[in-house]
XYZ file of C-alpha atoms in Angstrom:
217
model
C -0.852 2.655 10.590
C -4.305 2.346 9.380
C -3.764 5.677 6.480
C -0.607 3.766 6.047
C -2.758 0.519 4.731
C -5.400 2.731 3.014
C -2.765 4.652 0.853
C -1.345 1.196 -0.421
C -5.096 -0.764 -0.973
C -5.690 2.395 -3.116
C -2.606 2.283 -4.627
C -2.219 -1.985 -5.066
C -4.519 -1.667 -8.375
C -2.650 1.079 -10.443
C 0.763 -0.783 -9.719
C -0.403 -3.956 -10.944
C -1.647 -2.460 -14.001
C 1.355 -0.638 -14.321
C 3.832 -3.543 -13.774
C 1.804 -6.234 -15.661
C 3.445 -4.502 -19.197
C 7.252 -5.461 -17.413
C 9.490 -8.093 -17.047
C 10.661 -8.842 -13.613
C 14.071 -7.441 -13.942
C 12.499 -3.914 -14.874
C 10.343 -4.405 -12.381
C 13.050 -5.051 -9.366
C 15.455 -2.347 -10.945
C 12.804 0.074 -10.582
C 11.704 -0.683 -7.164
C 14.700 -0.704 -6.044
C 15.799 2.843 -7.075
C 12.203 4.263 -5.875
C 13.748 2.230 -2.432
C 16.953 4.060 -2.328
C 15.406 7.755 -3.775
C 13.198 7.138 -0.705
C 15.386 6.079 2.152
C 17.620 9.038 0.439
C 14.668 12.034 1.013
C 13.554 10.257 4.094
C 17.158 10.167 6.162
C 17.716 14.091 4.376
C 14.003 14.978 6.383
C 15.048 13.138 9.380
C 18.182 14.463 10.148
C 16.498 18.322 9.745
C 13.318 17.789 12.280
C 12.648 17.880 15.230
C 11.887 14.953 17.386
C 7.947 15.245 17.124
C 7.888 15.870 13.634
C 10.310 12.681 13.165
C 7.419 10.797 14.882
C 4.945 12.081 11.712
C 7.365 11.357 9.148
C 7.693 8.010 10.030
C 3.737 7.492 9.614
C 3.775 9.623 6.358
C 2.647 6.302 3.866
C 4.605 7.088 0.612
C 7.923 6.636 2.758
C 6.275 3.012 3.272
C 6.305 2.807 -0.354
C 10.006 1.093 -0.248
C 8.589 -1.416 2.173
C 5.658 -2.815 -0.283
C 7.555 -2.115 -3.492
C 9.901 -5.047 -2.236
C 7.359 -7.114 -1.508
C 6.054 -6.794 -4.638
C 9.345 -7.266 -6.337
C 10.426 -10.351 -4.339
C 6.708 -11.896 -4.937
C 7.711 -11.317 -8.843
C 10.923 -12.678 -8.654
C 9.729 -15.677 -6.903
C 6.812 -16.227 -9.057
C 9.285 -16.097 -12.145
C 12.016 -18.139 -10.849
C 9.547 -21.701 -10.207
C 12.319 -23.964 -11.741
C 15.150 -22.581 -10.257
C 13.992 -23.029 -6.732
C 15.915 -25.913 -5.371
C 19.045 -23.867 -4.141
C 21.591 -25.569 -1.480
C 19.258 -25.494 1.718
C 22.661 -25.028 3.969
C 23.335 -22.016 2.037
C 19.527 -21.076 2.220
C 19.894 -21.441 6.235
C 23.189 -19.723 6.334
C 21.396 -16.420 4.652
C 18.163 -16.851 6.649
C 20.160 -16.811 10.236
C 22.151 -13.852 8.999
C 19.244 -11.751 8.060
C 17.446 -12.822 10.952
C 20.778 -11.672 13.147
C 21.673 -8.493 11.462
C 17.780 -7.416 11.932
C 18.279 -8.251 16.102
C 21.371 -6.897 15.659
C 20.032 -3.626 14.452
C 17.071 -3.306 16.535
C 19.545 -3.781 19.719
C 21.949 -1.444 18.651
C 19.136 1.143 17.953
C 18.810 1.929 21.553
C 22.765 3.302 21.188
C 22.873 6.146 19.573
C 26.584 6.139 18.810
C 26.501 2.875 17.475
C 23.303 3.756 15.136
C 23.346 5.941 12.361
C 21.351 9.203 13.635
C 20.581 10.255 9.969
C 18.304 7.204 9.101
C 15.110 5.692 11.106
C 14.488 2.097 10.728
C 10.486 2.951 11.079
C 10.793 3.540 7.373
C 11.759 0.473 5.634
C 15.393 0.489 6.397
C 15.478 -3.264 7.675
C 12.906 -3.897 4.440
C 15.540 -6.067 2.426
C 16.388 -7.835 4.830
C 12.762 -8.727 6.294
C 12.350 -9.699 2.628
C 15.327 -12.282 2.612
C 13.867 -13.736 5.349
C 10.511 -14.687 3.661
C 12.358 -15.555 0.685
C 14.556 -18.214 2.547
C 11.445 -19.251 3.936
C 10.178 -19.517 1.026
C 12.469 -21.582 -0.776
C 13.078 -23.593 2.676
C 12.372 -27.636 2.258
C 13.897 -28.654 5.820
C 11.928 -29.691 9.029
C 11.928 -25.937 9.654
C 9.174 -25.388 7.243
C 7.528 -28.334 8.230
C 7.869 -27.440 11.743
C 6.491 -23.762 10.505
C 3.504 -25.383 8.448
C 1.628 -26.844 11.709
C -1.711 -25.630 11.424
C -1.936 -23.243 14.228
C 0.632 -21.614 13.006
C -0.386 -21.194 9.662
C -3.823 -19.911 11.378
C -1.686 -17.651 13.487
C -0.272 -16.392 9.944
C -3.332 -16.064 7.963
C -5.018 -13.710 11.189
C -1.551 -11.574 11.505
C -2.952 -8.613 8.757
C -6.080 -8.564 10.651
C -4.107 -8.573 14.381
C -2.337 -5.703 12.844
C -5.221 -3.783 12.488
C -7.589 -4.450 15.609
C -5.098 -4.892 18.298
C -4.521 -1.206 19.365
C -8.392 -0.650 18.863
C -9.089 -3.437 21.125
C -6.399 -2.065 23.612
C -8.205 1.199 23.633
C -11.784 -0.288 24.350
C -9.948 -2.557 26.718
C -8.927 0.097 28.521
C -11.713 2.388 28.383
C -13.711 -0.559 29.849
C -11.601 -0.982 32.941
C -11.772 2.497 33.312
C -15.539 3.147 33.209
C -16.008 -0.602 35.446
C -13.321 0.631 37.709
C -11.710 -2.210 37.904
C -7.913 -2.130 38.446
C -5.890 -5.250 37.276
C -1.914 -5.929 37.228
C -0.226 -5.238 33.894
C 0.601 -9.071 33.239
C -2.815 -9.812 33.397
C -4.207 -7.127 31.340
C -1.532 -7.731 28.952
C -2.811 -11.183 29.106
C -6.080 -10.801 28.526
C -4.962 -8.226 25.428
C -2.991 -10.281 23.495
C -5.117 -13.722 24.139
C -8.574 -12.133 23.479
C -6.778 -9.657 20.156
C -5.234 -12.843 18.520
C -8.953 -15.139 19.119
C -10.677 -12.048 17.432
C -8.273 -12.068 14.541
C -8.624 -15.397 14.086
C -12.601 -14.599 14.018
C -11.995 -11.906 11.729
C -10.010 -14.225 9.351
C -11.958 -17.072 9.125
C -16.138 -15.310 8.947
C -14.989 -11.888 7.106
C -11.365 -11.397 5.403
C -11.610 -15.193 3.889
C -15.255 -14.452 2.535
C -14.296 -11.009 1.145
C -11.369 -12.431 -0.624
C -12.955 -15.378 -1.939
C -15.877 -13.556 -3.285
């Protein structure tokens, strides 16, 4: 995960540079076919390895590519469609609970494999487009749903979730290295407790003393 974010912070500059000379259309055309060229070579890979070297492919970052290159191109279309923006909000809710139920709906049927297709992994960006309609309707959202979502621990909860991403595993590790060393033996709720209270305070740490400031300045 971590070479995953590395390859797209180095990356990030270049692509704005190059899509800064485009108009948005170009822009989502051509992210789109990089999307399907890559969920094309990645399913073709996937269906010829083995199951360990399915397990690298899905960390390998440029098939992550698809994943941020429709971020990028629903941030553009957003940003370029400001007075267009009040759309039907039962419509808007209608499309948000669908993408929100074909995504469970996939996930579930993952764990069948004759229901799933074997040929493509959803650890690649499969599910991308439709994480991305999500934020959209979100986005455009002007119910008590977004009101509801704009509470201020929430928001807090949002603003920490890159840096949760990134420590909670390491924290899990030095967790567990600490129990080991202390030999202290816990239940599993508790630990997992303990893990997911103390990773989501340090986030919030993280957030607010160094991501904020390093933005900002």
């Amino acid at each position: 995960s971590l070479s995953v974010e590395l390859f797209f912070y180095l990356l990030f500059p270049f692509l704005i540079l190059f899509v800064k000379h485009l108009s948005v259309k170009q822009v989502i055309w051509i992210f789109l076919a990089v999307c399907a060229i890559s969920q094309i070579v990645h399913s073709i890979l996937f269906s010829t390895l083995i199951p360990e070297q399915r397990n690298l492919l899905n960390f390998f970052p440029p098939f992550h590519l698809n994943s941020f290159l429709l971020g990028l191109a629903g941030g553009a279309w957003y940003l370029a469609n400001s007075t267009r923006r009040m759309i039907n909000q039962s419509i808007n809710q209608v499309v948000l609970l669908g993408s929100v139920g074909i995504v469970l709906l996939a996930i579930t049927l993952r764990e069948y494999g004759s229901f799933f297709p074997r040929k493509f992994s959803m650890d690649a960006g499969l599910l991308a487009p439709f994480f991305l309609i999500i934020v959209l309707a979100l986005a455009l959202d002007t119910t008590n749903l977004s009101k509801r979502l704009s509470h201020p621990w929430l928001v807090a909860l949002g603003d920490s979730s890159y840096a949760l991403f990134i420590l909670h595993i390491p924290f899990l590790w030095l967790f567990t290295r600490f129990l080991e060393m202390t030999g202290v033996s816990i239940p599993f709720g508790l630990t997992f407790s303990i893990h997911v209270t103390i990773s989501i305070l340090l986030s919030i740490l993280v957030f607010k003393y160094v991501e904020r400031p390093a933005r900002d300045w």
